[in-house]
One Martini backbone bead per residue (centre of mass of N, CA, C, O) as a GRO file, in nm:
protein
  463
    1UNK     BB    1   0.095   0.036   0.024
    2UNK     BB    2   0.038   0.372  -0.032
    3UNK     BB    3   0.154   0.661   0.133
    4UNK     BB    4  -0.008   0.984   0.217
    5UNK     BB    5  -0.046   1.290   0.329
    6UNK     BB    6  -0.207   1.367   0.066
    7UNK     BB    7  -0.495   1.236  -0.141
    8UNK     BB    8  -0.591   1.393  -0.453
    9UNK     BB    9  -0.931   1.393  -0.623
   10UNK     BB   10  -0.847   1.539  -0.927
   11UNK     BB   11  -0.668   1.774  -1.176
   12UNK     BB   12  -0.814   2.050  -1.203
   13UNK     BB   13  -0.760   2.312  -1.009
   14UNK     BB   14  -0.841   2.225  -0.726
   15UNK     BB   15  -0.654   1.977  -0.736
   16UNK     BB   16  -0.371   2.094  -0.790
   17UNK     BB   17  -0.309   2.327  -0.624
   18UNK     BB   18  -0.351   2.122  -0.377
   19UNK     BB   19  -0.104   1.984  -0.438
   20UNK     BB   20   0.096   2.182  -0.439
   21UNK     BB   21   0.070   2.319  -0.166
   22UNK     BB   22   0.112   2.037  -0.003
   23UNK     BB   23   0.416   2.068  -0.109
   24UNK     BB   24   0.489   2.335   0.010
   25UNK     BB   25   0.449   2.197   0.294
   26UNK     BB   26   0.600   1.924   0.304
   27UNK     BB   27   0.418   1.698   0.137
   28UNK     BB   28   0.274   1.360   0.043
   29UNK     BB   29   0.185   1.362  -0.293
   30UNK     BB   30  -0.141   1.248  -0.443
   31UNK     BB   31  -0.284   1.208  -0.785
   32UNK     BB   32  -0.606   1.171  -0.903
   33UNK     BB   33  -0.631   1.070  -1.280
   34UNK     BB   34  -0.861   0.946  -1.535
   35UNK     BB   35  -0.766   1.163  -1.738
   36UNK     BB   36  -0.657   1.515  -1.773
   37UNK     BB   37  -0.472   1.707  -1.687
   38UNK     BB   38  -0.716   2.036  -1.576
   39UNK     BB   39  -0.982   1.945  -1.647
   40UNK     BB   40  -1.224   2.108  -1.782
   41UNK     BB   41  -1.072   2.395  -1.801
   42UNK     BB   42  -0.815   2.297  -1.975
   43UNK     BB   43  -0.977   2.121  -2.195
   44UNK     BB   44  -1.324   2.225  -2.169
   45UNK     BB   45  -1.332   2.548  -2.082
   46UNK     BB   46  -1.204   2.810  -2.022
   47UNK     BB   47  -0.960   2.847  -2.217
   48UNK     BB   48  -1.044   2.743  -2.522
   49UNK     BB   49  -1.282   2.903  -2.519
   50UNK     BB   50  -1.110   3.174  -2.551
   51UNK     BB   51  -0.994   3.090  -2.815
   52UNK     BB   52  -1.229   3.101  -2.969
   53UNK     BB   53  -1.352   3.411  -2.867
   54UNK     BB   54  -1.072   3.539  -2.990
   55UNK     BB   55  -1.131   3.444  -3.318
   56UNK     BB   56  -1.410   3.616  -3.344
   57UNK     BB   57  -1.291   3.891  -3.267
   58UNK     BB   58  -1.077   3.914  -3.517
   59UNK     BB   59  -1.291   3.877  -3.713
   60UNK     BB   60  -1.467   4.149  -3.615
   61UNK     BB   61  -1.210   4.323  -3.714
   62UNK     BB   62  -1.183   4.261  -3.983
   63UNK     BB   63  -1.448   4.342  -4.100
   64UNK     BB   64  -1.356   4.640  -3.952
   65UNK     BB   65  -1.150   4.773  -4.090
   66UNK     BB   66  -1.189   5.007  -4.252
   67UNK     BB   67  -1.232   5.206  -3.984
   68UNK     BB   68  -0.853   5.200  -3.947
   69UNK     BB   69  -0.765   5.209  -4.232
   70UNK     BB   70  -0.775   4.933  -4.346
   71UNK     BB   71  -0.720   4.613  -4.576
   72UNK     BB   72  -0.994   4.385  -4.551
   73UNK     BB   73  -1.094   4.103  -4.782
   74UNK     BB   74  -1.347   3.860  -4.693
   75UNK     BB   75  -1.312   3.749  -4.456
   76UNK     BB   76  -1.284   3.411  -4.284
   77UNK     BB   77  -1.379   3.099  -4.165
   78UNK     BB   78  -1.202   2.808  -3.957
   79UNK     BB   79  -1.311   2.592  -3.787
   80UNK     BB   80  -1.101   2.361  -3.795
   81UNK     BB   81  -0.865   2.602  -3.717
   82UNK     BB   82  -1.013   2.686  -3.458
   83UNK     BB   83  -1.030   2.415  -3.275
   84UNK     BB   84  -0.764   2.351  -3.290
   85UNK     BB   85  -0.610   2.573  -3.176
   86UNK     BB   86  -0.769   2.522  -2.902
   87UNK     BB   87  -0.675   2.224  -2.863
   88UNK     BB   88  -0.338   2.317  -2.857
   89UNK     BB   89  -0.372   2.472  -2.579
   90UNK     BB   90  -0.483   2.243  -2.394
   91UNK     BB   91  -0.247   2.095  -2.455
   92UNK     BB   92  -0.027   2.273  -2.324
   93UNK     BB   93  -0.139   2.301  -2.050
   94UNK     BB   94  -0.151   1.986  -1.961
   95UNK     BB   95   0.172   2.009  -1.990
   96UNK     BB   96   0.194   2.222  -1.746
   97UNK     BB   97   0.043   2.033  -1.555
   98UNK     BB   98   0.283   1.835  -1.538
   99UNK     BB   99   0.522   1.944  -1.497
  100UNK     BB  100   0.478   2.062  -1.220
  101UNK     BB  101   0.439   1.782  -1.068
  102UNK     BB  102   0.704   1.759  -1.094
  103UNK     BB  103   0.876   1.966  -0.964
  104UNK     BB  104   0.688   1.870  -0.678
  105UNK     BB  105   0.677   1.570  -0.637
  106UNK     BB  106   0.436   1.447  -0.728
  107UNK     BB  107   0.193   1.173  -0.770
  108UNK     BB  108   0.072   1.046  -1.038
  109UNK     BB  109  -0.256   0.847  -1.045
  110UNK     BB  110  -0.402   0.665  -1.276
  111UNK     BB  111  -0.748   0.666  -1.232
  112UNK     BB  112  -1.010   0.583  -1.081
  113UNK     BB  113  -1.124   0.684  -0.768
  114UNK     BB  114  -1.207   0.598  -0.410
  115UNK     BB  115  -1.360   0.537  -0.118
  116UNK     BB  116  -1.310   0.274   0.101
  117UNK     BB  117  -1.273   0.516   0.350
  118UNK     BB  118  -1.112   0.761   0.554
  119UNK     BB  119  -0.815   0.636   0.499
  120UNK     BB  120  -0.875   0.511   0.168
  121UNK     BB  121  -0.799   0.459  -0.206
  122UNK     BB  122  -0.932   0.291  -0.487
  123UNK     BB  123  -0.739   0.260  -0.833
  124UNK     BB  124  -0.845   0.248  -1.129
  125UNK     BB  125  -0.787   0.121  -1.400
  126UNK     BB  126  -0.826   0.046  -1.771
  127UNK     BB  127  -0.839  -0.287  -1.699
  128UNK     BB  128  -0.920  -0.280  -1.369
  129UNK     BB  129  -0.710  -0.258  -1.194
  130UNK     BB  130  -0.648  -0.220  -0.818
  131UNK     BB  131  -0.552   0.043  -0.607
  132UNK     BB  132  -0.414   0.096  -0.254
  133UNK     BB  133  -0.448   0.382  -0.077
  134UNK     BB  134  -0.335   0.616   0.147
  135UNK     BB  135  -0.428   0.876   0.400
  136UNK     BB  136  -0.407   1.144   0.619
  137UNK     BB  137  -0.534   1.323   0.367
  138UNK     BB  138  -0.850   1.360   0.189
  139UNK     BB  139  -0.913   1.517  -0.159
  140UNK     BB  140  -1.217   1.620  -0.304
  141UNK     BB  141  -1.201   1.721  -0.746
  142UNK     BB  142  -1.408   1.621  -0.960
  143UNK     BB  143  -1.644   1.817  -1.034
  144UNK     BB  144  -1.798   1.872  -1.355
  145UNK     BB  145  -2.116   1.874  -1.583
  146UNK     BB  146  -2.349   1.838  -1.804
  147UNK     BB  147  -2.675   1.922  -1.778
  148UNK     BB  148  -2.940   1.743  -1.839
  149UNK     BB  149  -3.274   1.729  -1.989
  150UNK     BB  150  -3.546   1.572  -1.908
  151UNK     BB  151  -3.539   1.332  -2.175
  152UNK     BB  152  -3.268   1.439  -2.284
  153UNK     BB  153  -3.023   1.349  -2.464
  154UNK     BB  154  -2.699   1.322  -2.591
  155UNK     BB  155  -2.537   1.293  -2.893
  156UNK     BB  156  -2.381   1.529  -3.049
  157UNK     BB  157  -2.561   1.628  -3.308
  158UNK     BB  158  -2.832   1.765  -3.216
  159UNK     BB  159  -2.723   1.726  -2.925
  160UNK     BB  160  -2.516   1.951  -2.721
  161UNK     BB  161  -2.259   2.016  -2.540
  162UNK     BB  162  -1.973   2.183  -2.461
  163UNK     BB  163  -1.805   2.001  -2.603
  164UNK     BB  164  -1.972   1.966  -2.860
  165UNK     BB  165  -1.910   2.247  -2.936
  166UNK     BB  166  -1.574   2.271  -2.957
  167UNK     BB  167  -1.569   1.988  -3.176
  168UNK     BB  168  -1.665   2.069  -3.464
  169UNK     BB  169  -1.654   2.023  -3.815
  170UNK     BB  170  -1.929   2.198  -3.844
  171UNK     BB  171  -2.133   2.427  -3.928
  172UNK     BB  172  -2.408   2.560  -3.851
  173UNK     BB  173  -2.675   2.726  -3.958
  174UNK     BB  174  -2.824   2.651  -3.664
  175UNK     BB  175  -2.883   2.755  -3.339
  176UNK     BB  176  -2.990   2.629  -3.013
  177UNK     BB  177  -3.027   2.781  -2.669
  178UNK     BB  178  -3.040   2.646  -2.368
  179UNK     BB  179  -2.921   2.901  -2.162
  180UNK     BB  180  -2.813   3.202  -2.059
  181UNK     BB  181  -2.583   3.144  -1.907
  182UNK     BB  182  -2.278   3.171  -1.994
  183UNK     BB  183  -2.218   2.919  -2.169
  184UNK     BB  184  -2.443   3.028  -2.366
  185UNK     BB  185  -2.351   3.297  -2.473
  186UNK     BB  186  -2.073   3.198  -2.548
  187UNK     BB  187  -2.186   3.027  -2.779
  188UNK     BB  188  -2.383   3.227  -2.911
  189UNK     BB  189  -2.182   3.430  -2.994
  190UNK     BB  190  -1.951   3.220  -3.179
  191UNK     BB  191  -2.184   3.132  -3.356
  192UNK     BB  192  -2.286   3.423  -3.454
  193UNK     BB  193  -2.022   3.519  -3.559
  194UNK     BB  194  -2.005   3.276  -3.804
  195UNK     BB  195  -2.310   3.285  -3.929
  196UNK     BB  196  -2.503   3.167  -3.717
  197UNK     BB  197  -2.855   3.086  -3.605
  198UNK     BB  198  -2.962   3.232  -3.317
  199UNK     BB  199  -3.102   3.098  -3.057
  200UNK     BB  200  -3.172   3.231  -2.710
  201UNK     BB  201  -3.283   3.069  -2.447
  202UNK     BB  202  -3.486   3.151  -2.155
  203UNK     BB  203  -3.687   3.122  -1.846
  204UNK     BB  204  -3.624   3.345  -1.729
  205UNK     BB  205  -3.640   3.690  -1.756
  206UNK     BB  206  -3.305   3.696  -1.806
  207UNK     BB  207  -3.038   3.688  -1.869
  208UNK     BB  208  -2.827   3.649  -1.666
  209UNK     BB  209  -2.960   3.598  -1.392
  210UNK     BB  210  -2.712   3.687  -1.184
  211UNK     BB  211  -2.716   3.970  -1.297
  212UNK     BB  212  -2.774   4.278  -1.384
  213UNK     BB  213  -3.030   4.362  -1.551
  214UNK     BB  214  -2.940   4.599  -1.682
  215UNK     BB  215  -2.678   4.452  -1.812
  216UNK     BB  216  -2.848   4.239  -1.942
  217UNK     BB  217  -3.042   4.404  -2.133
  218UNK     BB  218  -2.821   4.520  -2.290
  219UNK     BB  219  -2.695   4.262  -2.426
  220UNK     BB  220  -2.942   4.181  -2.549
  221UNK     BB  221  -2.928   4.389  -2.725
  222UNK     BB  222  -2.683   4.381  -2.885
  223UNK     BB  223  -2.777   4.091  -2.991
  224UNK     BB  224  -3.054   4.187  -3.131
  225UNK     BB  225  -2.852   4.384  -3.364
  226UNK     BB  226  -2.725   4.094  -3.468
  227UNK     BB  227  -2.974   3.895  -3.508
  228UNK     BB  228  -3.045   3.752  -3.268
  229UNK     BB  229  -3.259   3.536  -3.066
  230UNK     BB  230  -3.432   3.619  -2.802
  231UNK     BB  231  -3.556   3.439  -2.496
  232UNK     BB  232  -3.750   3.460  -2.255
  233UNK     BB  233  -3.950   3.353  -2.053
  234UNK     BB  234  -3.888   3.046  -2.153
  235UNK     BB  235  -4.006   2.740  -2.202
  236UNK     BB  236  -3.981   2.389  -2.233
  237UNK     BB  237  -4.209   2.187  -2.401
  238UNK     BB  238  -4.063   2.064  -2.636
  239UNK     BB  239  -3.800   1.797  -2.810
  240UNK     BB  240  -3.707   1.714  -3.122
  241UNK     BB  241  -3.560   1.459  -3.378
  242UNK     BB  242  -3.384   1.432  -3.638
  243UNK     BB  243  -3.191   1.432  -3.950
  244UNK     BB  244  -3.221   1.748  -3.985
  245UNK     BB  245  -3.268   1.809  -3.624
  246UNK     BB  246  -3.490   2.052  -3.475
  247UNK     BB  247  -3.766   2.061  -3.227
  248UNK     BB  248  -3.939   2.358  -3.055
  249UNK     BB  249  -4.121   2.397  -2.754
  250UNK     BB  250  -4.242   2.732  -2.640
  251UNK     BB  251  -4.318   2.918  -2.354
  252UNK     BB  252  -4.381   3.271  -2.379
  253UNK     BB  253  -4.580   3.491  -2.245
  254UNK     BB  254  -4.851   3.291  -2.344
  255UNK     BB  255  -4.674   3.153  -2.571
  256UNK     BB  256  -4.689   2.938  -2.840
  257UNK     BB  257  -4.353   2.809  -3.006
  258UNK     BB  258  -4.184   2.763  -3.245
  259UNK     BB  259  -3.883   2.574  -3.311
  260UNK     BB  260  -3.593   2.549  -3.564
  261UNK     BB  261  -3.293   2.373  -3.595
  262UNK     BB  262  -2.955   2.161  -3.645
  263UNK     BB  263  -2.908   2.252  -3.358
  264UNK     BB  264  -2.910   2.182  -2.973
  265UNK     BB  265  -2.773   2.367  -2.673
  266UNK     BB  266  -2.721   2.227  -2.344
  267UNK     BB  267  -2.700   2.519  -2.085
  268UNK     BB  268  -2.844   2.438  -1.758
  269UNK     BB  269  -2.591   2.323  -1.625
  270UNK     BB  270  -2.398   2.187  -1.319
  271UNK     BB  271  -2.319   1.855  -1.225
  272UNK     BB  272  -2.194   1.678  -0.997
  273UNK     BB  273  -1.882   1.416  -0.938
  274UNK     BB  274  -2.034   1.144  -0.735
  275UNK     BB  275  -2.010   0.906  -0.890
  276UNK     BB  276  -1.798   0.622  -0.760
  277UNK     BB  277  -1.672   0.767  -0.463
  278UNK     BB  278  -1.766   0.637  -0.163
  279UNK     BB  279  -1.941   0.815   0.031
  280UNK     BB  280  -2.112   0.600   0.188
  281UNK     BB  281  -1.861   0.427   0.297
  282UNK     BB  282  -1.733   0.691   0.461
  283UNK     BB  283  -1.953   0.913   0.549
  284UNK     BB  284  -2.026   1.152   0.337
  285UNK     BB  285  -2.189   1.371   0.307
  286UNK     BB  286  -2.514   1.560   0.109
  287UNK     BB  287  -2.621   1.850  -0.075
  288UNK     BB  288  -2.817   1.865  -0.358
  289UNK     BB  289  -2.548   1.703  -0.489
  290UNK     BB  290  -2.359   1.792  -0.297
  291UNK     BB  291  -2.041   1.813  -0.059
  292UNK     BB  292  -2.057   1.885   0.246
  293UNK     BB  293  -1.923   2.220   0.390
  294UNK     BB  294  -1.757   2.439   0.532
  295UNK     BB  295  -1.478   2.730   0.557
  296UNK     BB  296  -1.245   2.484   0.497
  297UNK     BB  297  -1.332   2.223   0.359
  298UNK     BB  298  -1.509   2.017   0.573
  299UNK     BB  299  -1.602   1.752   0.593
  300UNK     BB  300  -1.752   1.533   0.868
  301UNK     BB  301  -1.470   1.435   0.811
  302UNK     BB  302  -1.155   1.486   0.902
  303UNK     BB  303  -1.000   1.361   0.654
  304UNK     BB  304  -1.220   1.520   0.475
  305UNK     BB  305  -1.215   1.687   0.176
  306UNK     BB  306  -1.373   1.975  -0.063
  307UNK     BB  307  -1.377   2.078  -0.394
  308UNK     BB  308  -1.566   2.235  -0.608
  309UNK     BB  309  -1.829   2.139  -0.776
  310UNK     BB  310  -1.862   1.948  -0.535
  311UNK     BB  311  -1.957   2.202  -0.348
  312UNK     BB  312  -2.114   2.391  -0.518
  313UNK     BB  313  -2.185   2.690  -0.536
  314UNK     BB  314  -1.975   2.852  -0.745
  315UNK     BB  315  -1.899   2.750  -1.047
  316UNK     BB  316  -1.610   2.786  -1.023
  317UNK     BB  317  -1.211   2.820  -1.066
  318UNK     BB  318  -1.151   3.056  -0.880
  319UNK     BB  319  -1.307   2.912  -0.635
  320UNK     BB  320  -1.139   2.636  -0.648
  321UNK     BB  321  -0.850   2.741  -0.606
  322UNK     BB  322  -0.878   2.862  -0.316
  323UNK     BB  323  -1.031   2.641  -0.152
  324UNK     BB  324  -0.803   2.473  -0.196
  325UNK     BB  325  -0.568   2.700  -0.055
  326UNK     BB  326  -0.766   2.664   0.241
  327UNK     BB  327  -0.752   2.350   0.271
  328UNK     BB  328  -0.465   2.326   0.309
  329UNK     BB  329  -0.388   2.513   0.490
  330UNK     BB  330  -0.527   2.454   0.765
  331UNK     BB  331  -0.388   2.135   0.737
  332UNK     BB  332  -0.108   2.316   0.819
  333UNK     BB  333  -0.162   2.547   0.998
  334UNK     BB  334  -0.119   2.865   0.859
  335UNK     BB  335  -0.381   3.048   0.886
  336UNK     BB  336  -0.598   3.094   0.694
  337UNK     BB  337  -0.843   3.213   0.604
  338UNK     BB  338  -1.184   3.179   0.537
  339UNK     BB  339  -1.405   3.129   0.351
  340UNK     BB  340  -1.549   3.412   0.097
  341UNK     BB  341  -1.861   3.493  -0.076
  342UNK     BB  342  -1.865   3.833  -0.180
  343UNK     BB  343  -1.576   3.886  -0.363
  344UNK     BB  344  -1.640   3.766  -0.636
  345UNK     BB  345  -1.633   3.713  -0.998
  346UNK     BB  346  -1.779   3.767  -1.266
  347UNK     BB  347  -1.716   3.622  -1.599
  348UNK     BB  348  -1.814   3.725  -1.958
  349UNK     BB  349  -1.654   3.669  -2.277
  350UNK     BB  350  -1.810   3.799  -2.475
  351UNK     BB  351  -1.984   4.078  -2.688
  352UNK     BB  352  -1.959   4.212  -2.453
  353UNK     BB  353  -1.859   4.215  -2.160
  354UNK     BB  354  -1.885   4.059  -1.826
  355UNK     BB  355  -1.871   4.204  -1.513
  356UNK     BB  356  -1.895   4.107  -1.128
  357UNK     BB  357  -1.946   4.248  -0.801
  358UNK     BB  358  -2.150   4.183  -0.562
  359UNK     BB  359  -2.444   4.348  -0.607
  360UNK     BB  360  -2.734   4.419  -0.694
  361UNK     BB  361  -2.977   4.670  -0.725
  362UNK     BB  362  -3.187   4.418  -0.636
  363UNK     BB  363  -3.071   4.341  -0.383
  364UNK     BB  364  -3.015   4.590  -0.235
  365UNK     BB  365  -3.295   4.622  -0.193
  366UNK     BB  366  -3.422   4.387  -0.073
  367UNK     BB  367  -3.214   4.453   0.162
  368UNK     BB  368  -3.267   4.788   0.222
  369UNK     BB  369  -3.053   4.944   0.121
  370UNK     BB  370  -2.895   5.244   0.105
  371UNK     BB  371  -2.868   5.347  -0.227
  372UNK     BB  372  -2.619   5.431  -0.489
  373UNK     BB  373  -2.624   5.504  -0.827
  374UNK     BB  374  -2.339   5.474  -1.135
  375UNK     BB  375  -2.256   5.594  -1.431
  376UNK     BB  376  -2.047   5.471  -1.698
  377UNK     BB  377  -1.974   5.570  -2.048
  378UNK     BB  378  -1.768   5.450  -2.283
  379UNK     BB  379  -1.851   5.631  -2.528
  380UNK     BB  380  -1.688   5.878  -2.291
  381UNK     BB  381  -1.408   5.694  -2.369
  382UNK     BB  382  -1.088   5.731  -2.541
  383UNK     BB  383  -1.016   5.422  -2.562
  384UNK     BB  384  -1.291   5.345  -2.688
  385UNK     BB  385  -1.279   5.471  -2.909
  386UNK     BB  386  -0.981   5.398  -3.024
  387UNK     BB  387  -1.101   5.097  -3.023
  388UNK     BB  388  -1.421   5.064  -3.131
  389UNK     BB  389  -1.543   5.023  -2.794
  390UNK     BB  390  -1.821   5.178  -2.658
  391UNK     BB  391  -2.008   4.954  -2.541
  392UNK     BB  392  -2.140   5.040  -2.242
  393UNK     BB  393  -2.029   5.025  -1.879
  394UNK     BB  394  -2.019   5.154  -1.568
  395UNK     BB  395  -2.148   5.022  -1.228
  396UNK     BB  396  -2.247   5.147  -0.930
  397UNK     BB  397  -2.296   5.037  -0.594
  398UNK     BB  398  -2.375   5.229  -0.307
  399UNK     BB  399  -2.325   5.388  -0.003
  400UNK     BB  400  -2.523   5.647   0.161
  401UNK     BB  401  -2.296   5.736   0.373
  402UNK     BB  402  -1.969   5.595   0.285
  403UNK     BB  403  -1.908   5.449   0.018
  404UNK     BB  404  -1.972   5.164  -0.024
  405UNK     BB  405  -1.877   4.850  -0.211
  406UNK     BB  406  -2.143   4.659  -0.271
  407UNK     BB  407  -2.135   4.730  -0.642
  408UNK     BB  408  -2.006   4.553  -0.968
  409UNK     BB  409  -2.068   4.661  -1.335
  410UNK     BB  410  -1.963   4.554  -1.644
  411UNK     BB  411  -1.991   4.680  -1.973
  412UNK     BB  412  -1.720   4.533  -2.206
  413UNK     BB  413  -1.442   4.588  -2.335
  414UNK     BB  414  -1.234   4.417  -2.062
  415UNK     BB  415  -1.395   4.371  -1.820
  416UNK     BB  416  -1.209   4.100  -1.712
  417UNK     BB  417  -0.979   4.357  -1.608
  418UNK     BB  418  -1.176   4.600  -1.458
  419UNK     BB  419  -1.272   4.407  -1.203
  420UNK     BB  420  -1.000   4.420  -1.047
  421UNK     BB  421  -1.011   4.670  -0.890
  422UNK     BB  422  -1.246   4.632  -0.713
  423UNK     BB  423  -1.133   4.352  -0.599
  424UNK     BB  424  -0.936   4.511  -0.396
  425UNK     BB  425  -1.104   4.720  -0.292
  426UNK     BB  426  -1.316   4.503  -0.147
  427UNK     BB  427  -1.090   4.418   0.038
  428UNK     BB  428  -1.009   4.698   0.171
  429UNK     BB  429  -1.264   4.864   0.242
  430UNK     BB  430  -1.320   5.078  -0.007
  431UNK     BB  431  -1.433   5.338  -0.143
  432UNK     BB  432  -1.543   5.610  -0.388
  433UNK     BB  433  -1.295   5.718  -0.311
  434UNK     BB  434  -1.039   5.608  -0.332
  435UNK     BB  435  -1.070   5.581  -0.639
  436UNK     BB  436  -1.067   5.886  -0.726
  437UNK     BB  437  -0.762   5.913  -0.551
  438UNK     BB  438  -0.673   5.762  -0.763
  439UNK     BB  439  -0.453   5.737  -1.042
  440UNK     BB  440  -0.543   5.728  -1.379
  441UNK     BB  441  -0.393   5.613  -1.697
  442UNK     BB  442  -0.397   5.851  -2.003
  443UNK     BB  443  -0.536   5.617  -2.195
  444UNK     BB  444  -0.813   5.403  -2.051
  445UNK     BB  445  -1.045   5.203  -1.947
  446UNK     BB  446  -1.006   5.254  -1.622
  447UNK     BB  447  -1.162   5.551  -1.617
  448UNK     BB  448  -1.408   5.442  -1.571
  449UNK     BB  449  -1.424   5.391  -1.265
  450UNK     BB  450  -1.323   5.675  -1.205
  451UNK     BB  451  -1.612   5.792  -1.307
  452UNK     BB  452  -1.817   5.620  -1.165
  453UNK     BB  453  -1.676   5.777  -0.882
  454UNK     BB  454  -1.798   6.035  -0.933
  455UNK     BB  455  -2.056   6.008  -1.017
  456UNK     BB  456  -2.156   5.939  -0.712
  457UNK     BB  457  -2.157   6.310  -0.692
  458UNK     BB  458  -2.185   6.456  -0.952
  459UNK     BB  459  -1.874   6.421  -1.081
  460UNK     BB  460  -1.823   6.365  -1.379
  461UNK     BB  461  -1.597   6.500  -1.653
  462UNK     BB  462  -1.761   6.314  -1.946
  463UNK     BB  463  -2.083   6.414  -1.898
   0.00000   0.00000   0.00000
């Protein structure tokens, strides 16, 4: 039997993160995948679908070369050199956290792991054969996968989830999106710039459904003059398939719509990789179909610990990488604060983006806060005028005493690089005084969050 002061099973954001700290601390450190080292983020997630995102920015600057003076006739897209690309930025990916691993003498176990006690894991091979490993703390971080409709089943070709959106060999004439959150966005975004027909269906009131409203409206009409097809409180009342495509019948504000299209992406949600993991045989709780944790990150076993999309929302790889670096510095006894979910950005890749953190107007209403909301916008800012990407806003919603930071919400270019700003003035407990008094440097897209938050004395220079 090998034994480890740590092992840690799922190799994704939070499984290696928590690796890797395990090892700064002095530890004996085992991680069990089944798959490709990088979890679903590296390889299907976060990063290639950037690549994605990045490849159709670029189409959309070429098609309007003529406006910055330059001549580019007739750009087109090569979808299948557009996934390539974006497969090989996974496998080098994936293989900068093979490097990792080896850096710092990690043990990589390939296999599906379970706990077979609560100290310790069996993991088994392609072959079948079982390895028993124990180790003095274990950590799960198996992820999350995409959660089907029920009674409709994914097929990769006319039903598809989000890998089988990364990997087409051919662009769809039309494709319906069922669900509005981020996922659903920035797929119906990628598709619809390369000159697909798409349907963008939400059941809820507004697209990004947990967005500030005002930002999510603001981005529908953004996608409806692009000529996307947008319906929201649309619940979906059938879905049929056949060789030519799809037929989906909609209930929307008292009335049913017919669509069809030659593929339907369901992006509905997603649900956590707790099958096969022998949670009840460990006595491991779980609540709602995730493993319940502290904010320790440790489960009810006390030498078991679990991170990332099995311990339920936030759904992100930057909540899963923290909880990670949480969980495991307290099992070091390293002293680290534990985890608080106020204050973590929230970004979608789309055109314009939109990224946000802290309450939206209508929570912080909800909440009874006395609070001034204040906006800018970007077509008053220098920098977005000469990048010619002017669509969009900063909103800060703050309190009427103090100044404090309650809510920021962003749409427009490079929104989730300019909501990093307000994320650490938010750590350090700073009013939209502080914003005012920091010296933002001339032209930036940053001008905007410092005009933001003069507005909020109603004293912005350039509106």
């Amino acid at each position: 039997m090998h034994k480890f002061n740590l092992l840690v099973i799922g190799g994704g954001p939070g499984g290696y993160a928590a690796a890797i700290r395990g090892a700064q601390h002095g530890m004996k450190v085992g991680l069990v995948e089944k798959d490709r080292l990088g979890g679903v983020c590296l390889n299907w997630g976060c990063v290639p679908t950037k690549s994605l995102l990045r490849s159709v920015e670029v189409l959309e600057e070429l098609r309007q070369a003529e406006r910055y003076g330059l001549a580019c006739d007739n750009p087109r897209a090569d979808l299948v050199a557009i996934i390539k690309r974006s497969r090989d930025l996974a496998d080098e990916m994936s293989k900068g956290i093979s490097y990792l691993m080896r850096s710092n003498k990690i043990r990589v176990i390939k296999g599906a792991g379970r706990l077979l006690d609560a100290k310790s894991v069996g993991v088994k091979d392609k072959k079948g054969n079982e390895t028993k490993l124990s180790a003095d703390s274990i950590l799960i971080a198996t992820g999350g996968r995409p959660r089907p409709l029920p009674g409709v089943e994914f097929d990769g070709v006319r039903v598809l989830h989000s890998t089988h959106a990364m990997t087409l060999d051919k662009l769809p004439k039309s494709l319906a999106v069922i669900g509005a959150g981020a996922i659903g966005v920035e797929f119906a975004h990628f598709y619809q710039s390369l000159g697909c027909e798409v349907s963008l269906i939400e059941m809820l009131p507004q697209i990004l459904p947990t967005e500030d409203h005002e930002i999510a409206h603001a981005l529908t009409r953004s996608f409806q003059k692009r000529g996307m097809k947008v319906l929201t409180s649309a619940k979906l009342e059938k879905l049929s398939t056949s060789s030519s495509g799809v037929k989906l019948e909609v209930s929307a504000k008292g009335k049913r719509k017919k669509l069809s299209a030659e593929a339907c992406l369901v992006a509905a949600g997603t649900q956590a990789n707790l099958e096969g993991l022998g949670l009840e045989q460990a006595g491991v709780q779980t609540e709602k179909g995730h493993i319940k944790v502290d904010d320790r990150m440790r489960t009810n076993i006390p030498r078991i610990r679990a991170v990332g999309d099995v311990t339920g929302p936030p759904m992100l790889a930057h909540i899963a990488f923290h909880e990670a670096l949480t969980a495991v510095d307290h099992l070091a006894g390293a002293g680290r604060d534990s985890m608080k979910y106020d204050n973590y950005p929230s970004c979608i890749y789309c055109q314009p983006q939109v990224a946000s953190l802290g309450l939206t107007e209508n929570q912080a209403n909800e909440q009874g806060l006395d609070i001034k909301v204040s906006r800018f916008p970007l077509k008053a800012n220098g920098k977005a005028k000469a990048m010619g990407r002017t669509e969009g806003m900063v909103k800060l919603i703050t309190g009427q005493k103090y100044g404090k930071l309650i809510g920021v919400h962003i749409l427009g270019a490079h929104a989730s690089e300019m909501i990093a700003e307000y994320n650490i003035a938010r750590s350090l407990e700073a009013t939209h005084e502080e914003i005012i008094h920091c010296i933002h440097a001339h032209p930036t897209l940053s001008e905007a969050n410092f005009e933001a938050a003069l507005e909020a004395y109603s004293k912005a220079i350039h509106i």
